[in-house]
PDB file of C-alpha atoms and ligand atoms in Angstrom:
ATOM      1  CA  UNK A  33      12.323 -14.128   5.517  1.00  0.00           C
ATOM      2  CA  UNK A  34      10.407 -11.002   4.300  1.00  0.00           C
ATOM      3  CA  UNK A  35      12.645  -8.320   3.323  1.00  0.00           C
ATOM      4  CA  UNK A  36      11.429  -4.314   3.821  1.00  0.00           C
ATOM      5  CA  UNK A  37      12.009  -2.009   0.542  1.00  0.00           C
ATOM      6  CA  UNK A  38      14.126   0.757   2.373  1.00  0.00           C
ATOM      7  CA  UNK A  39      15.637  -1.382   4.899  1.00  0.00           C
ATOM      8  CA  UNK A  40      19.350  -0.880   6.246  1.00  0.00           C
ATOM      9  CA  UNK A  41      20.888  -4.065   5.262  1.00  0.00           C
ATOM     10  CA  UNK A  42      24.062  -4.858   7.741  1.00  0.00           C
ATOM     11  CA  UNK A  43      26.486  -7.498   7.325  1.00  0.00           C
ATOM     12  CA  UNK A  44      27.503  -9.436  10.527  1.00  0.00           C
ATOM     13  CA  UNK A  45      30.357 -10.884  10.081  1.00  0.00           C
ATOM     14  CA  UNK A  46      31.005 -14.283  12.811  1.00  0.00           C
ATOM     15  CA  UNK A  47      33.896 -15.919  13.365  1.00  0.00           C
ATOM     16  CA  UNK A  48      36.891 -17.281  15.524  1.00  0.00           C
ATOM     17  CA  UNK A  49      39.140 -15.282  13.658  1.00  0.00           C
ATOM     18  CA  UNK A  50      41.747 -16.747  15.328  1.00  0.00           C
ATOM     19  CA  UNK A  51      43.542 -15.194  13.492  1.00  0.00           C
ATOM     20  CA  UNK A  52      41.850 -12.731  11.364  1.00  0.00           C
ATOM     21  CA  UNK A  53      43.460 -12.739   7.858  1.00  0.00           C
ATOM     22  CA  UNK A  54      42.884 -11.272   4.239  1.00  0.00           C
ATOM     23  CA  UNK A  55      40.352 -14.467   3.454  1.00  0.00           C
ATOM     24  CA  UNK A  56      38.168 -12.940   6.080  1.00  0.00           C
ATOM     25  CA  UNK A  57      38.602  -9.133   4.890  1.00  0.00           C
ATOM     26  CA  UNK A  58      37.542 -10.303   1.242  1.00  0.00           C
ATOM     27  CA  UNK A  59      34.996 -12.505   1.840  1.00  0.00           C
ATOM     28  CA  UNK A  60      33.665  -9.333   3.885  1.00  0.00           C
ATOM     29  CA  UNK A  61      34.633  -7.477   0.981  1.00  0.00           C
ATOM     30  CA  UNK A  62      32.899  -9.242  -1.973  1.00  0.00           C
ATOM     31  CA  UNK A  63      30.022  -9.710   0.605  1.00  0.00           C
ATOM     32  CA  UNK A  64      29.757  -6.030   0.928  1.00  0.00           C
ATOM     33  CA  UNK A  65      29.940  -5.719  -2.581  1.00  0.00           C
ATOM     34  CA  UNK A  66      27.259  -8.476  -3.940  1.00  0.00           C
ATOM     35  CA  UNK A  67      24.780  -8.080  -1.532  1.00  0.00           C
ATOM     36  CA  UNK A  68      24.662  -3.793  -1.238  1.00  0.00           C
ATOM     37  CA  UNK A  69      25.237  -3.404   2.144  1.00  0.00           C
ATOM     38  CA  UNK A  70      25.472  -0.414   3.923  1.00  0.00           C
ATOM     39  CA  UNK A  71      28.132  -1.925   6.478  1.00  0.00           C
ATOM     40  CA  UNK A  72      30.000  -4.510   7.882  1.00  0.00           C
ATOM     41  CA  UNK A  73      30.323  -5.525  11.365  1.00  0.00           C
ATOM     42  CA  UNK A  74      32.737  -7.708  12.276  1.00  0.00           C
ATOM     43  CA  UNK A  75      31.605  -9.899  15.561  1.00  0.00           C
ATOM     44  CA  UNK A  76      34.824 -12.041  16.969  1.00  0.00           C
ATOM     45  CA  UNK A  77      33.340 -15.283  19.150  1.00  0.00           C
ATOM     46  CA  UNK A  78      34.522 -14.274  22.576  1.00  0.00           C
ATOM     47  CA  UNK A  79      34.131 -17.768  24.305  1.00  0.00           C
ATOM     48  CA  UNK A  80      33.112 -19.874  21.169  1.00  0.00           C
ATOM     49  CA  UNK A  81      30.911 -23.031  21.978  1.00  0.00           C
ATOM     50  CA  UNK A  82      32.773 -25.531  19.511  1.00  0.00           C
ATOM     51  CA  UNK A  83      36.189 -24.934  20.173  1.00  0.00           C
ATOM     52  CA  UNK A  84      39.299 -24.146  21.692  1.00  0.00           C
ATOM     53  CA  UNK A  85      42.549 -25.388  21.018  1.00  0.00           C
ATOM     54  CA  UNK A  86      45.250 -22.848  20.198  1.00  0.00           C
ATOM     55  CA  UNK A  87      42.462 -19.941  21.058  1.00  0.00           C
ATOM     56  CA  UNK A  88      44.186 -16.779  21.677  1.00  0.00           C
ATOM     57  CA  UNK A  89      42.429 -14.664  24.224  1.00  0.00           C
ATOM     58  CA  UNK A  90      39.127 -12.815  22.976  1.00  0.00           C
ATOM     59  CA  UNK A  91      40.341  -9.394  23.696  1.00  0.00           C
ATOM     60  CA  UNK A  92      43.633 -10.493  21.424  1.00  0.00           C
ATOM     61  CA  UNK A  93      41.096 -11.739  18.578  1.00  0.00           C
ATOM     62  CA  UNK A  94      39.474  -8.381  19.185  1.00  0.00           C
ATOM     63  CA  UNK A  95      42.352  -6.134  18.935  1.00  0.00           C
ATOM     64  CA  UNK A  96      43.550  -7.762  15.956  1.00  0.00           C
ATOM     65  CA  UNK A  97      40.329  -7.622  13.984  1.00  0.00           C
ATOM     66  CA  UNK A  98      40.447  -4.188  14.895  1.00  0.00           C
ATOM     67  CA  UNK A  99      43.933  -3.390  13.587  1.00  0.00           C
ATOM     68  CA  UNK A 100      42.777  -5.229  10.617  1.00  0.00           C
ATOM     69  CA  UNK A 101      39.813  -3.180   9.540  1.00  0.00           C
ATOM     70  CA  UNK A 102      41.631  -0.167   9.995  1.00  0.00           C
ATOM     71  CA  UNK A 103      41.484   1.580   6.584  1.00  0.00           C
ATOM     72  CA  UNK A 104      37.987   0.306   5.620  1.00  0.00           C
ATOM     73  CA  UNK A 105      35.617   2.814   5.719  1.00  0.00           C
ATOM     74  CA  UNK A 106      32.576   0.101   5.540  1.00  0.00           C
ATOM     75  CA  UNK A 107      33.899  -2.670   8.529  1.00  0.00           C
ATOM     76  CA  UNK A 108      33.309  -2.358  12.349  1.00  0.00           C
ATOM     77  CA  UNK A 109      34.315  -4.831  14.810  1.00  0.00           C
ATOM     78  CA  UNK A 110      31.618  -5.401  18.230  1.00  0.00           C
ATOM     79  CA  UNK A 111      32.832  -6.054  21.445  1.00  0.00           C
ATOM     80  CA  UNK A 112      28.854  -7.896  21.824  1.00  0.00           C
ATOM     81  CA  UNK A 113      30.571 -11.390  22.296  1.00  0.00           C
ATOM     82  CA  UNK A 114      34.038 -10.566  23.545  1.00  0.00           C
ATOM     83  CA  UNK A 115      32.449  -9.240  26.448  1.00  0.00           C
ATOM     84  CA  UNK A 116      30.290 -11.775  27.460  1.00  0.00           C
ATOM     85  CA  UNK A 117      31.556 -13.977  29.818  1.00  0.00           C
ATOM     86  CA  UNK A 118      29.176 -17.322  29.017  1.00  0.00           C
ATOM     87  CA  UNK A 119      29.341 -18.821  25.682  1.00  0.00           C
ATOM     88  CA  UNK A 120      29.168 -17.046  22.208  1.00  0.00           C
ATOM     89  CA  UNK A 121      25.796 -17.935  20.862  1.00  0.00           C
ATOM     90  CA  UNK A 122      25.107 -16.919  17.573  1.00  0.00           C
ATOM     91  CA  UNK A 123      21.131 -16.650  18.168  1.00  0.00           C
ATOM     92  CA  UNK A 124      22.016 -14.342  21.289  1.00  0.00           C
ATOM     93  CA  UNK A 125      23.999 -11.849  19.657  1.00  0.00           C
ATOM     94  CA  UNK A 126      21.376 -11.439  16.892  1.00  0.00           C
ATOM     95  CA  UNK A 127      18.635 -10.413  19.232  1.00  0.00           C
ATOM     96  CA  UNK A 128      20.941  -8.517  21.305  1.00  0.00           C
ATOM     97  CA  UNK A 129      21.566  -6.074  17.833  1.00  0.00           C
ATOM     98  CA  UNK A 130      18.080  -6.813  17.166  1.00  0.00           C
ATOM     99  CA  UNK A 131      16.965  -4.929  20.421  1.00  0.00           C
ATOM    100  CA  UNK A 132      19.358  -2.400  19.607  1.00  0.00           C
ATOM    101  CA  UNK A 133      17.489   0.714  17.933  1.00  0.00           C
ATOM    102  CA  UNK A 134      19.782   1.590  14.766  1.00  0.00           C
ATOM    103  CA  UNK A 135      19.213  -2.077  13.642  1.00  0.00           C
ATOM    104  CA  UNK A 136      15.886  -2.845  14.902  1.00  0.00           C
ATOM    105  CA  UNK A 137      14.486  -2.588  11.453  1.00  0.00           C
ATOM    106  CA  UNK A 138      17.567  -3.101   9.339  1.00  0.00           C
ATOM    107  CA  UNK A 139      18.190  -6.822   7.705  1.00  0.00           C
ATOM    108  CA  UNK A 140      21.184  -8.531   9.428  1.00  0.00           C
ATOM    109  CA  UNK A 141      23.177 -10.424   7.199  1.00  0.00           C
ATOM    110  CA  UNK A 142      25.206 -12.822   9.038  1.00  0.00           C
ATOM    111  CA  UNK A 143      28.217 -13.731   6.864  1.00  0.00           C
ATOM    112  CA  UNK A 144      30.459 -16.686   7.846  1.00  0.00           C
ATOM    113  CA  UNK A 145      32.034 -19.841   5.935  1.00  0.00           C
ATOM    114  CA  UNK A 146      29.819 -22.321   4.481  1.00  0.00           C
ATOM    115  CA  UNK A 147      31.431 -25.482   6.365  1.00  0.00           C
ATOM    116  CA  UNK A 148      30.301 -23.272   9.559  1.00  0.00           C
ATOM    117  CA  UNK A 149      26.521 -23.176   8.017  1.00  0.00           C
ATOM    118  CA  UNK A 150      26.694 -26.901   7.370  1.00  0.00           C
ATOM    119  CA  UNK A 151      26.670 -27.500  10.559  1.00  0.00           C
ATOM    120  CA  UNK A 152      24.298 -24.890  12.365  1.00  0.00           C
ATOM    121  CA  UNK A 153      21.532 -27.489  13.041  1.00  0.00           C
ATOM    122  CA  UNK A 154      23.867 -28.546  15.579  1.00  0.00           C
ATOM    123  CA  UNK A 155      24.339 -24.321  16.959  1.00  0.00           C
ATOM    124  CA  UNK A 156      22.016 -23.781  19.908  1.00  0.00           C
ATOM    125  CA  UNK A 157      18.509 -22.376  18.819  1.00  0.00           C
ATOM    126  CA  UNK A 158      19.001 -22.650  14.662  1.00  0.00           C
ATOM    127  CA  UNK A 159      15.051 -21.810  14.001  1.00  0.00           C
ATOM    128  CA  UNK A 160      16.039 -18.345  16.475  1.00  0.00           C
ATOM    129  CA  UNK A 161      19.084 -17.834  13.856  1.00  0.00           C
ATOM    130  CA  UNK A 162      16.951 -18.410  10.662  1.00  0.00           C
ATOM    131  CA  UNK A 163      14.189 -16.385  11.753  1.00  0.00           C
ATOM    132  CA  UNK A 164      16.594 -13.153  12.917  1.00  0.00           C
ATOM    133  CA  UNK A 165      18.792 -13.009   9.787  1.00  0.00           C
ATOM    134  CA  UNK A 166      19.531 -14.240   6.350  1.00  0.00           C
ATOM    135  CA  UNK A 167      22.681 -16.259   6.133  1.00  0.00           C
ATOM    136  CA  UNK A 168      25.748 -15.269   3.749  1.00  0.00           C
ATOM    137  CA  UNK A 169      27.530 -18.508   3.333  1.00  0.00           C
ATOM    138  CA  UNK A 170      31.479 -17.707   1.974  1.00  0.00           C
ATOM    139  CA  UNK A 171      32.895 -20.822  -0.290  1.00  0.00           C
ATOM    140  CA  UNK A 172      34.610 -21.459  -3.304  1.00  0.00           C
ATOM    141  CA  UNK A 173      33.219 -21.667  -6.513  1.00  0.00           C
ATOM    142  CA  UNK A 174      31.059 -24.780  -7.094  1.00  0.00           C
ATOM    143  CA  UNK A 175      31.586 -26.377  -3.353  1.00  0.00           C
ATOM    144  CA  UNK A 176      27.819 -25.352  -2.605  1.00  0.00           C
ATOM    145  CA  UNK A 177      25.897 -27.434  -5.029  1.00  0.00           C
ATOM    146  CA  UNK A 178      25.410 -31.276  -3.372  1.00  0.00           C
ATOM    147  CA  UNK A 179      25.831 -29.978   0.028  1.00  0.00           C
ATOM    148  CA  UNK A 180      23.178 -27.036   0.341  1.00  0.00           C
ATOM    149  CA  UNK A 181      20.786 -30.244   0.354  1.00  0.00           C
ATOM    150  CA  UNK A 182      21.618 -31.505   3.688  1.00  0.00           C
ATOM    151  CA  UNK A 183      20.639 -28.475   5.563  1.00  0.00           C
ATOM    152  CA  UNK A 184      16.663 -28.521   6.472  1.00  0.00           C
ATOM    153  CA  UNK A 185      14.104 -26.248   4.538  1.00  0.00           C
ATOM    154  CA  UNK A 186      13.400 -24.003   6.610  1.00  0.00           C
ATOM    155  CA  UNK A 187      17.158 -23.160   7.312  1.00  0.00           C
ATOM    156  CA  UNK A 188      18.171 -23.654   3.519  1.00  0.00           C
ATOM    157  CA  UNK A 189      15.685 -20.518   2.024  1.00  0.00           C
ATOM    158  CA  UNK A 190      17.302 -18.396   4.443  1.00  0.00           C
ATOM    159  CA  UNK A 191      20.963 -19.292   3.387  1.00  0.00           C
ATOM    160  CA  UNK A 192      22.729 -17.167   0.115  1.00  0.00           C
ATOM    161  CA  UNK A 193      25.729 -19.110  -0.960  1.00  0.00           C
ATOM    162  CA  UNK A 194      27.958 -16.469  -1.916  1.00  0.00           C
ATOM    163  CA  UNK A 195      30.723 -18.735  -4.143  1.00  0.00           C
ATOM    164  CA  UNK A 196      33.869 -16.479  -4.696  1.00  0.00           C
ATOM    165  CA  UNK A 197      37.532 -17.465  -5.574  1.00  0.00           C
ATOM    166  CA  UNK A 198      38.470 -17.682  -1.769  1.00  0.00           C
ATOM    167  CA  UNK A 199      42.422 -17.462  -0.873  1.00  0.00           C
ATOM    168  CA  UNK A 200      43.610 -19.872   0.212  1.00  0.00           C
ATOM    169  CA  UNK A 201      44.307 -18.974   4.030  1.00  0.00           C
ATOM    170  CA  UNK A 202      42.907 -20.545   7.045  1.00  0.00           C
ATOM    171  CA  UNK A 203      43.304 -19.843  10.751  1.00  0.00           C
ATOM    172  CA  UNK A 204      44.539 -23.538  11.320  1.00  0.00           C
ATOM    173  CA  UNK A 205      47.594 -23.390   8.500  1.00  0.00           C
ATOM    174  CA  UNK A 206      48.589 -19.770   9.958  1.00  0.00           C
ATOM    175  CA  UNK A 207      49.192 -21.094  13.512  1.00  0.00           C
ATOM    176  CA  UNK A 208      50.931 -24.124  12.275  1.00  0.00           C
ATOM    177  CA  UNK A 209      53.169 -21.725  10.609  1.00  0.00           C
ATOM    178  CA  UNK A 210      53.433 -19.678  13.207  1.00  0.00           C
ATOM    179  CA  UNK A 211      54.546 -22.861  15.583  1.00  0.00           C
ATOM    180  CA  UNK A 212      57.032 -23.859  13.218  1.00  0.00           C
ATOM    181  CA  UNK A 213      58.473 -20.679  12.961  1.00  0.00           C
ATOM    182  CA  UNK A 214      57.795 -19.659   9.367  1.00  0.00           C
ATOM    183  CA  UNK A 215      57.223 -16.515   7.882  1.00  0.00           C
ATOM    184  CA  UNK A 216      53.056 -15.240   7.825  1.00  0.00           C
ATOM    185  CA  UNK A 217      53.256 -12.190   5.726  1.00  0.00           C
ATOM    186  CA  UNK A 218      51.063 -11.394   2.895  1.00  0.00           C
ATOM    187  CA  UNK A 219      48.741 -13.947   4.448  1.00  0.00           C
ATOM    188  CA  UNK A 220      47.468 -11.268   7.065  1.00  0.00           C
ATOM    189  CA  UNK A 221      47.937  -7.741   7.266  1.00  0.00           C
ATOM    190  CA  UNK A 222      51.067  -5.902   8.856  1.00  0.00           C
ATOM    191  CA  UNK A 223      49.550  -4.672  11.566  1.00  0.00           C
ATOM    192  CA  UNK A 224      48.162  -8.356  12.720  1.00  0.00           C
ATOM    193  CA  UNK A 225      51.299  -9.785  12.224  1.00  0.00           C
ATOM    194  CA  UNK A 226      53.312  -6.882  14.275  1.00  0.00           C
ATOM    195  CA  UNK A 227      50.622  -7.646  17.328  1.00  0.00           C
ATOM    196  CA  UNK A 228      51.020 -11.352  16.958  1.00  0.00           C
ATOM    197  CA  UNK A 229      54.831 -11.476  17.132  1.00  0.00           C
ATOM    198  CA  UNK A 230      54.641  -8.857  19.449  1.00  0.00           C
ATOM    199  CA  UNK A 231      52.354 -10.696  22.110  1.00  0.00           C
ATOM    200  CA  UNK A 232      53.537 -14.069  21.779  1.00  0.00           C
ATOM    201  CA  UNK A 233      50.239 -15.548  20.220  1.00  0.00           C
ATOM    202  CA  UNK A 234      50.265 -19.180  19.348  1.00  0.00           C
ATOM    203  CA  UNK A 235      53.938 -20.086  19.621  1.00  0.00           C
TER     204      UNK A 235
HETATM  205  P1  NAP B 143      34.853 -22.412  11.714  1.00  0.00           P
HETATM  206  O1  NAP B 143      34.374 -23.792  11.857  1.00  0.00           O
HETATM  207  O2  NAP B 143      36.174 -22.110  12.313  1.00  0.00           O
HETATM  208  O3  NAP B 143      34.925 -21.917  10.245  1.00  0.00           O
HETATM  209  C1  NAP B 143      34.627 -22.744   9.171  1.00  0.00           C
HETATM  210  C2  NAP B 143      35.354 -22.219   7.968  1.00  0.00           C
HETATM  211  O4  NAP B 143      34.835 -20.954   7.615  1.00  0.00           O
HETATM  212  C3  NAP B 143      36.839 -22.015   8.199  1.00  0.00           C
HETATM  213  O5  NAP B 143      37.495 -22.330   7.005  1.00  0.00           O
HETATM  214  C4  NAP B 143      36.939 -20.541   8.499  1.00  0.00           C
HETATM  215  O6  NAP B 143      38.173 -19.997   8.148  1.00  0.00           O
HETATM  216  C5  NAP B 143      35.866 -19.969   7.631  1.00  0.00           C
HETATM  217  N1  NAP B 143      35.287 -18.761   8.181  1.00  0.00           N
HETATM  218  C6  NAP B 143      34.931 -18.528   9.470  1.00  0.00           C
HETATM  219  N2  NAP B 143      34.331 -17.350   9.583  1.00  0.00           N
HETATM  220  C7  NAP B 143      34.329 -16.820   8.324  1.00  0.00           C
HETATM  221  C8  NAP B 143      33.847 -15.628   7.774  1.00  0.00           C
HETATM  222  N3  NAP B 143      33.194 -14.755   8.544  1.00  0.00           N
HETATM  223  N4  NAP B 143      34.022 -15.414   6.442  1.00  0.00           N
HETATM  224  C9  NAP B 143      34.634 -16.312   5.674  1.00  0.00           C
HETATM  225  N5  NAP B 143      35.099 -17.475   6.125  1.00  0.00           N
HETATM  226  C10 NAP B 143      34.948 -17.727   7.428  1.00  0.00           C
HETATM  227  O7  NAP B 143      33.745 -21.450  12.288  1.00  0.00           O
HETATM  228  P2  NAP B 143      33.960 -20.298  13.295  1.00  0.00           P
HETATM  229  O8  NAP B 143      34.749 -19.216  12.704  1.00  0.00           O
HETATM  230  O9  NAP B 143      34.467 -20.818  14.584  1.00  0.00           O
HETATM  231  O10 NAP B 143      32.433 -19.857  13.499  1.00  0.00           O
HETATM  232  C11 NAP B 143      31.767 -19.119  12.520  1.00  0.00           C
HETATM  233  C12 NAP B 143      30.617 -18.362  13.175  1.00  0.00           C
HETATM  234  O11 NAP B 143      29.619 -19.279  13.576  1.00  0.00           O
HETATM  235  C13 NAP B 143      31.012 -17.602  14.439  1.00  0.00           C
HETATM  236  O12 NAP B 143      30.332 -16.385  14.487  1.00  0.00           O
HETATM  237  C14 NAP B 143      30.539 -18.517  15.561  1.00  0.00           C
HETATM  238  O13 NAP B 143      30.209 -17.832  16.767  1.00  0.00           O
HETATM  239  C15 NAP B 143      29.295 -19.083  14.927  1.00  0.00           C
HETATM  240  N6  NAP B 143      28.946 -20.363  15.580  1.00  0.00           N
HETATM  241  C16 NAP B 143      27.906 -20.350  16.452  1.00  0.00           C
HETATM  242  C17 NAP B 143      27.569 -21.508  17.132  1.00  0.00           C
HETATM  243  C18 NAP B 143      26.395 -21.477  18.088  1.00  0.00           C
HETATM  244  O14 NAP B 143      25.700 -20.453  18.142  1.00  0.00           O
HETATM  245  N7  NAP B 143      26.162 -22.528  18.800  1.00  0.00           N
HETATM  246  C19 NAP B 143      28.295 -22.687  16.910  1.00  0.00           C
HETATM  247  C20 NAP B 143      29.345 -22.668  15.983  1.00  0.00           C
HETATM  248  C21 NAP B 143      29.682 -21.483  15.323  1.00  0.00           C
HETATM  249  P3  NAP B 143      39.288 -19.726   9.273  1.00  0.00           P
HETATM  250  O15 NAP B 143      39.587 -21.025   9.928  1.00  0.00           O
HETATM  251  O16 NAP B 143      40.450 -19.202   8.551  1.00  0.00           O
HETATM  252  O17 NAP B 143      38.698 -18.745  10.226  1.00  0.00           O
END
């Protein structure tokens, strides 16, 4: 993709986040960081089309992303796909902040884990995705090498593998912990795990 001199460059941040935890807030972090951008906007699927067991509601996976980016100055969470009633397509909700003035022009970013990128030839219009945005793809250090090969060519040149020392958190492990009762602090912040307990969420 051809990239403008001057041009805003925004980080979209897509996930389940189901829940969010600190793995997402410093990927976004280090993302922010590597790749100079002048925000982050956090984007939870509403109605993702891949999965749903154990899905809290979208407006719970809003709220909590929202409590979570509290005191960052740089991250912003969008209703776009919490508030759509159909399916969360990724290709949709680029051209939606496409159309939108402030980031007509900018470069979109969209930053998610690399096993999620392996498999976007199977996402609904992939060629629509590549050609809207470049794609930040979050893994550990080294995990990128062999497998970057599998995706087609004209998806791969628009994919950055950003390798980082991930932690080692992932939505699946915190709601087994949460349904067998053990503790999920430190893993995501204070705030999440207040609304969490407080709402009942994956017991
Ligand atoms: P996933 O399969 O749950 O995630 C794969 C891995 O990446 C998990 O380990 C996950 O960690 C991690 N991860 C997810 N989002 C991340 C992020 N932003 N930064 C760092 N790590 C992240 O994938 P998903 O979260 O459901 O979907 C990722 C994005 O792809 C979403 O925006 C979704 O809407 C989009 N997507 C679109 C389509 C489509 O358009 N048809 C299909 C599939 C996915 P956790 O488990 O801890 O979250």
């Amino acid at each position: 993709m051809e990239t403008a001199k001057d041009a805003l460059k925004i980080g979209i941040m897509g996930g389940t986040f189901n829940p969010v935890h600190y793995g997402h807030l410093r990927a976004a972090e280090e993302a922010r960081e590597r790749l100079s951008l002048e925000k982050v906007i956090f984007i939870p699927a509403g109605n993702p089309p891949h999965k749903s067991e154990n899905l809290a509601p979208a407006e719970d996976r809003y709220n909590m992303t929202l409590l979570a980016i509290q005191d960052c100055p740089y991250f912003s969470v969008s209703r776009i796909e919490t508030d759509r009633q159909d399916k969360s397509y990724t290709f949709e909700t680029l051209e939606t902040l496409k159309k939108n003035p402030e980031y007509t022009k900018a470069e979109l970013y969209f930053i998610t884990g690399f096993d999620a990128v392996l498999d976007i030839i199977n996402w609904k219009s992939p060629e629509a995705i590549a050609a809207l945005c470049r794609i930040a793809a979050v893994s550990r250090p080294g995990y990128t090498q062999d497998k970057i090969s599998s995706l087609p060519e004209n998806i791969r040149r628009t994919v950055i593998p950003l390798e980082m020392p991930l932690l080692e958190i992932s939505g699946t492990e915190l709601r087994r912990r949460i349904i067998d009762g053990k503790s999920i602090k430190y893993l995501v912040p204070p705030s999440v795990e207040k609304y969490i307990v407080e709402k009942g969420l994956y017991v």
